[in-house]
Tab-separated table of C-alpha atoms in Angstrom:
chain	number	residue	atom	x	y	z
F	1	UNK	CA	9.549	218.390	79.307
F	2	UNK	CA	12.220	216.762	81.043
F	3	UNK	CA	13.822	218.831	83.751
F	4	UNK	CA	17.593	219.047	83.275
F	5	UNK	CA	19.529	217.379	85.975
F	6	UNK	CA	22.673	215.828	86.315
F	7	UNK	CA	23.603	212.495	88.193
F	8	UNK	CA	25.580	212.278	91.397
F	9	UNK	CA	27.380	208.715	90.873
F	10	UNK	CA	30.384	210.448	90.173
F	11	UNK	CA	32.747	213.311	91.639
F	12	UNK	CA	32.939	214.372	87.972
F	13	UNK	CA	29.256	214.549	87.278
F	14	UNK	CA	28.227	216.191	90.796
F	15	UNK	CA	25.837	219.167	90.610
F	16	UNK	CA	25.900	221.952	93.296
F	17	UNK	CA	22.956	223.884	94.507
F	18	UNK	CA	23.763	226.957	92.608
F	19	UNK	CA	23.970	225.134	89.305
F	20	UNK	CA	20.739	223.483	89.895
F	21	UNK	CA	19.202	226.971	90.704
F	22	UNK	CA	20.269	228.305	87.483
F	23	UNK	CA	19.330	224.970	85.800
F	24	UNK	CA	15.805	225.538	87.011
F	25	UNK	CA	15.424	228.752	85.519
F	26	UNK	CA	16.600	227.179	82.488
F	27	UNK	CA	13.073	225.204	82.077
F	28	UNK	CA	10.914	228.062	81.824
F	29	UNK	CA	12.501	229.409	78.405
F	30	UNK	CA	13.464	225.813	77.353
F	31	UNK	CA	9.679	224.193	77.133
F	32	UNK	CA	9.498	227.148	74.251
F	33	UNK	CA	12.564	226.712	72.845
F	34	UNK	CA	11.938	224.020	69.755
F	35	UNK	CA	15.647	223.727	69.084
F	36	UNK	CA	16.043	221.933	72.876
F	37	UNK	CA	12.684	220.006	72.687
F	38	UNK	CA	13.147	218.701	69.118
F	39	UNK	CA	17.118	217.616	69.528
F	40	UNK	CA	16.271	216.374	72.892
F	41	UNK	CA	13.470	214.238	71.254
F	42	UNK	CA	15.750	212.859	68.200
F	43	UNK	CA	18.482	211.970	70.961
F	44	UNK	CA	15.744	209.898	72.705
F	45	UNK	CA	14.591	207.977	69.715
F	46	UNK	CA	18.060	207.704	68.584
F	47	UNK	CA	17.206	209.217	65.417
F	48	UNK	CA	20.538	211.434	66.075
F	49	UNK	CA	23.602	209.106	66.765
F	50	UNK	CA	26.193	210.181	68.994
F	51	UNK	CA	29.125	212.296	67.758
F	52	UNK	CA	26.637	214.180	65.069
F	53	UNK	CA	27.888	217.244	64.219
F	54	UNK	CA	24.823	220.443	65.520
F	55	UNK	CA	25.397	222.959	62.690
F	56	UNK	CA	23.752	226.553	64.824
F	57	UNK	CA	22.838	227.314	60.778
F	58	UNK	CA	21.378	223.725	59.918
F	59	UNK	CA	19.103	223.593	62.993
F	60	UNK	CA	18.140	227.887	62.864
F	61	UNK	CA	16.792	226.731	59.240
F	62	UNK	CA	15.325	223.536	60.391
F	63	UNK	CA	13.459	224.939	63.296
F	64	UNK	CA	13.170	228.538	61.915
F	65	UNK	CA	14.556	230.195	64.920
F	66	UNK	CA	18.048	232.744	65.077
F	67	UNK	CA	21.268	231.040	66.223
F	68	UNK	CA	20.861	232.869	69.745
F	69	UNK	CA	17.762	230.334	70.260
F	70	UNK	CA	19.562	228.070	68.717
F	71	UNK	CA	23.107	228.301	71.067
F	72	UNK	CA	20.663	228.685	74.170
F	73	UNK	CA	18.951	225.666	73.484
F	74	UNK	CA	22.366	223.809	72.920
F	75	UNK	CA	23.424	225.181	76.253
F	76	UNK	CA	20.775	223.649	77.931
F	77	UNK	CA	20.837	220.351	76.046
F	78	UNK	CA	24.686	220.492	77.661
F	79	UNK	CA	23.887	220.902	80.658
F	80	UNK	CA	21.888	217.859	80.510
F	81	UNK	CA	25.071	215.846	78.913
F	82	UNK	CA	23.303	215.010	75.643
F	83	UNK	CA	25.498	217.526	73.860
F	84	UNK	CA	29.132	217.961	73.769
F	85	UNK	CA	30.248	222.074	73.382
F	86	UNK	CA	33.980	222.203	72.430
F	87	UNK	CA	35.544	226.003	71.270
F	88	UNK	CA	36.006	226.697	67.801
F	89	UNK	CA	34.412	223.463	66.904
F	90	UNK	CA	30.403	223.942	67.978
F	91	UNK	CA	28.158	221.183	69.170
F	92	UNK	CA	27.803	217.065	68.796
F	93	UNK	CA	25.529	214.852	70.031
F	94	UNK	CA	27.370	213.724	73.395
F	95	UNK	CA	29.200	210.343	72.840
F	96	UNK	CA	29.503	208.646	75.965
F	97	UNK	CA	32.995	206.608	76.986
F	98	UNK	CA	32.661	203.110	78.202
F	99	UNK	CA	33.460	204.367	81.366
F	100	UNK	CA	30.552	206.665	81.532
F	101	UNK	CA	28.238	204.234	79.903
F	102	UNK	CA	28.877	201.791	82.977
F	103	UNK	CA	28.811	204.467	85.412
F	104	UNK	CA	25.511	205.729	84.765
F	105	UNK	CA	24.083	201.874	84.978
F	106	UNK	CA	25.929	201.845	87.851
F	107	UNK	CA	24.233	204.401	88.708
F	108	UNK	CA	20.875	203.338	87.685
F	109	UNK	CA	21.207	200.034	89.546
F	110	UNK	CA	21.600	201.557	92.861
F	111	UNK	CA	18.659	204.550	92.452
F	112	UNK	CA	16.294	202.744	90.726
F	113	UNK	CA	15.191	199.819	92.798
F	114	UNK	CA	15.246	201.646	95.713
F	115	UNK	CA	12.304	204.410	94.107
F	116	UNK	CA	10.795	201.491	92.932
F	117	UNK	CA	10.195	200.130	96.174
F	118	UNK	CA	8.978	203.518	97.378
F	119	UNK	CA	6.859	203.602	94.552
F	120	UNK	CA	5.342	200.764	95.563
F	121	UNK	CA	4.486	201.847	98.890
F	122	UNK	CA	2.821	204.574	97.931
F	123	UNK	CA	1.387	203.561	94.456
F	124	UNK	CA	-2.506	204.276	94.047
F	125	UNK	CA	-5.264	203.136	91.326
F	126	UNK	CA	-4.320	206.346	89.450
F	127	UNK	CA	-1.186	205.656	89.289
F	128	UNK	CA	-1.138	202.066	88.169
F	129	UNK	CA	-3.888	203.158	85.617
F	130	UNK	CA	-1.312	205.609	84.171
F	131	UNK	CA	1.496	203.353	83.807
F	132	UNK	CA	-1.193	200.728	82.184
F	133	UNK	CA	-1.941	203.171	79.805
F	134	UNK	CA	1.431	204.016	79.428
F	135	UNK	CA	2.651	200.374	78.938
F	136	UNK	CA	-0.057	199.872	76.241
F	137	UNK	CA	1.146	203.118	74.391
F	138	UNK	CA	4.889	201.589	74.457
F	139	UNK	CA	3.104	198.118	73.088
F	140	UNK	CA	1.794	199.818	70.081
F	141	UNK	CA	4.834	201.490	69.867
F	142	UNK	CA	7.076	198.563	69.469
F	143	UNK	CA	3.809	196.964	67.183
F	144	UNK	CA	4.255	199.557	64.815
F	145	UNK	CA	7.976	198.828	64.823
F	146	UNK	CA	8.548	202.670	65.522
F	147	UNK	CA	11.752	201.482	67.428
F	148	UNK	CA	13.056	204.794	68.395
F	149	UNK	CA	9.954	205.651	69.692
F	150	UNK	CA	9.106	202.572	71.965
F	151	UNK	CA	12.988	203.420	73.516
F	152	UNK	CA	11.667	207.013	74.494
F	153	UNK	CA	8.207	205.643	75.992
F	154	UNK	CA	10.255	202.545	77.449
F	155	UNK	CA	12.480	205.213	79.123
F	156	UNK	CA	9.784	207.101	80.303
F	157	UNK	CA	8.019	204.752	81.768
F	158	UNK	CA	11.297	204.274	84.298
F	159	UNK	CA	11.012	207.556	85.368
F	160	UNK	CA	6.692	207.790	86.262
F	161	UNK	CA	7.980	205.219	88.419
F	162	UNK	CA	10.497	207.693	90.370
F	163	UNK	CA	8.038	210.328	90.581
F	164	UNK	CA	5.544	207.946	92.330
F	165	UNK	CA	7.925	207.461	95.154
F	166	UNK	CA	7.348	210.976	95.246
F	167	UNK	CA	11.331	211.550	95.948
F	168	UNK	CA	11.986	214.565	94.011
F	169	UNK	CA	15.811	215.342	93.611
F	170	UNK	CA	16.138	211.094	92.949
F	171	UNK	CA	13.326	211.557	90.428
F	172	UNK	CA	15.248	214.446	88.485
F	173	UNK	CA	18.570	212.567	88.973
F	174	UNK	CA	16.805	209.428	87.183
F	175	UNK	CA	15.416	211.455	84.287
F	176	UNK	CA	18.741	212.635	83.448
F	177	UNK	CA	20.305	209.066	83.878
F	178	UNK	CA	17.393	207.350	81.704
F	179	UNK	CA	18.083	210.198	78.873
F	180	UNK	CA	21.908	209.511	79.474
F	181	UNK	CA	21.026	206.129	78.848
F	182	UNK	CA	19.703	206.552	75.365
F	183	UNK	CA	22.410	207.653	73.575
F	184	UNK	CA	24.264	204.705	75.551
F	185	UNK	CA	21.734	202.030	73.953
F	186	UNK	CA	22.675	203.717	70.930
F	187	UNK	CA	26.766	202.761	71.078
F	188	UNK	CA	26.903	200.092	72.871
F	189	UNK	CA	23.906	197.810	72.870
F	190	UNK	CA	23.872	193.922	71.505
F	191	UNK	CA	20.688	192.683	71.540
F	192	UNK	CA	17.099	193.616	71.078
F	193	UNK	CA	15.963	190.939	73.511
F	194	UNK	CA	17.169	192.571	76.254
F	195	UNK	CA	15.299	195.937	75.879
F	196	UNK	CA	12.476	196.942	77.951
F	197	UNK	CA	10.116	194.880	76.983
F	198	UNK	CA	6.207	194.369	78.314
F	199	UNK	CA	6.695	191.558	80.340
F	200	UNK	CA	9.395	193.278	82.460
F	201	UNK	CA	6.944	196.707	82.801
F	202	UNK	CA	4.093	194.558	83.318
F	203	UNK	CA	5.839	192.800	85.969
F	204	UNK	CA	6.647	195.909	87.463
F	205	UNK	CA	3.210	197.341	87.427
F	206	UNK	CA	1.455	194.309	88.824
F	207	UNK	CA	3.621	194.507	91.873
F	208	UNK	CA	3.029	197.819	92.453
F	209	UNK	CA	-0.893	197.206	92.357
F	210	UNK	CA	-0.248	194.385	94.726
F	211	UNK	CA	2.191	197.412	96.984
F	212	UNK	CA	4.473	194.348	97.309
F	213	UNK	CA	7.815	196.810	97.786
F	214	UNK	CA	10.351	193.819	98.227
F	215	UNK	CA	9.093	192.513	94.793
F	216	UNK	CA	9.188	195.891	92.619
F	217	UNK	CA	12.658	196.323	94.340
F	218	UNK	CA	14.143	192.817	92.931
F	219	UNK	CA	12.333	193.172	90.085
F	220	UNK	CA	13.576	196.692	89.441
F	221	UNK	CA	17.279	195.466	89.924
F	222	UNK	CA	17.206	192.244	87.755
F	223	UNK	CA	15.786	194.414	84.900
F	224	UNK	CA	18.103	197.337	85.325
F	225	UNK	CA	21.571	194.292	85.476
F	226	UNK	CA	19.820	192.705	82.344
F	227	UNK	CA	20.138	195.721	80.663
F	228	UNK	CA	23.503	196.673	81.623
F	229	UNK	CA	24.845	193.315	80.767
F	230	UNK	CA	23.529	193.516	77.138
F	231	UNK	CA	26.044	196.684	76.760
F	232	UNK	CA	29.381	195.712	74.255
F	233	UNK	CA	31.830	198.573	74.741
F	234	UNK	CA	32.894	198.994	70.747
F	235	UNK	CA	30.981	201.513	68.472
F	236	UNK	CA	29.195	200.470	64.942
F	237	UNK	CA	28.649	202.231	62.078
F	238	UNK	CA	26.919	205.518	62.260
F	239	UNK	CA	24.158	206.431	59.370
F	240	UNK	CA	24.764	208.667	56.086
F	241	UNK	CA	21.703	210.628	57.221
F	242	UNK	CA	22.239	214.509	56.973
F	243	UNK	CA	21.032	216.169	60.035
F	244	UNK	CA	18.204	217.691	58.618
F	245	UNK	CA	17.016	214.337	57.627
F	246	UNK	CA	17.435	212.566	61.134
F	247	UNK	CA	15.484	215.440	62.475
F	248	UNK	CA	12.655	215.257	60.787
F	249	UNK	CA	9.843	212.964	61.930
């Protein structure tokens, strides 16, 4: 599950120590709680837009739960800025401004190749082996054409990187940018081209085999101001899918 963190790019998007202490205790319930692991999983795979309305009685049926499970599990999701909570109107899928969208690339662009290069100090055989395996799982993903899926794994993949450079607190911050990042893809993306596709993740892996740090670094940083340069900053149609059918898998 991913640990719910928010980014630091921003004086509006800070987190203080006593928030992340009560978002930690927030993890324990939230790995059982099926209404945050299955939104949080249709987010990733873009299988919810952003702006979709969170019904508390669509998703208790869906999911089977009561609406206390249900609002704590939207909470959480909040906390992680995938879900907007506004009074008297209930819970959306977060929809991220333009302003947001390039401030967590921003973001991205100055964490990431830094942890990369870490990573690649420290990288081991395990470690490559993993993100092999991993790579070859977001290969068969994007094979099968299970788009949505392939974005999650791609995503994923960004973030085993983090944890290699075995920087914690930048790890978490990443996760929660990278899952940010999704629902961005979603709005504002151009082209498919662009996306993270083997070659860049192979790329990426080799060097860290090779524990070449100044190459996973560039590398890491052309990739990430690729992606952010594919972004167009006006939204597109959303789907006529009812909630319960973008849900399901």
């Amino acid at each position: 599950m991913r640990k719910l963190y928010t980014n630091v790019s921003s004086p509006n998007m800070s987190i203080t120590q006593q928030e992340a202490s009560f978002i930690r205790g927030l993890q324990a319930d939230m790995v059982q709680n099926p209404v945050y692991t299955g939104v949080e999983r249709a987010i990733l795979e873009q299988r919810l837009p952003p702006g979709m309305r969170l019904a508390e009685t669509d998703l208790a049926e869906f999911y089977g739960v009561s609406r206390t499970i249900v609002r704590t599990g939207l909470q959480a999701l909040a906390h992680s800025h995938l879900v907007t909570l506004r009074p008297n109107r209930g819970a959306s899928v977060a929809n991220p401004s333009p302003r947001e969208a390039r401030e967590v690339f921003e973001a991205r662009e100055l964490l990431e190749p830094r942890s990369a290069r870490e990573a690649a100090m420290r990288a081991g055989r395990a470690d490559v082996r993993a993100l092999r395996l991993h790579a070859q799982e977001e290969h068969d993903a994007m094979r099968d054409n299970e788009s949505g899926r392939a974005l999650r794994l791609s995503g994923r993949f960004h973030v085993m990187i983090a944890q290699i450079a075995n920087q914690r607190t930048i790890a978490e911050i990443i996760e929660n940018l990278v899952s940010r990042s999704s629902l961005i893809i979603a709005l504002y993306w151009t082209r498919s081209s662009t996306r993270c596709d083997e070659g860049c993740h192979n790329a990426l892996i080799d060097a860290l085999e090779r524990n070449d740090a100044t190459e996973a670094e560039e590398l890491m940083r052309s990739h990430l101001v690729e992606l952010h340069s594919a972004l167009r900053f006006d939204v597109g149609d959303t789907s006529n899918l009812t909630l319960k059918d973008m849900l399901g898998d």
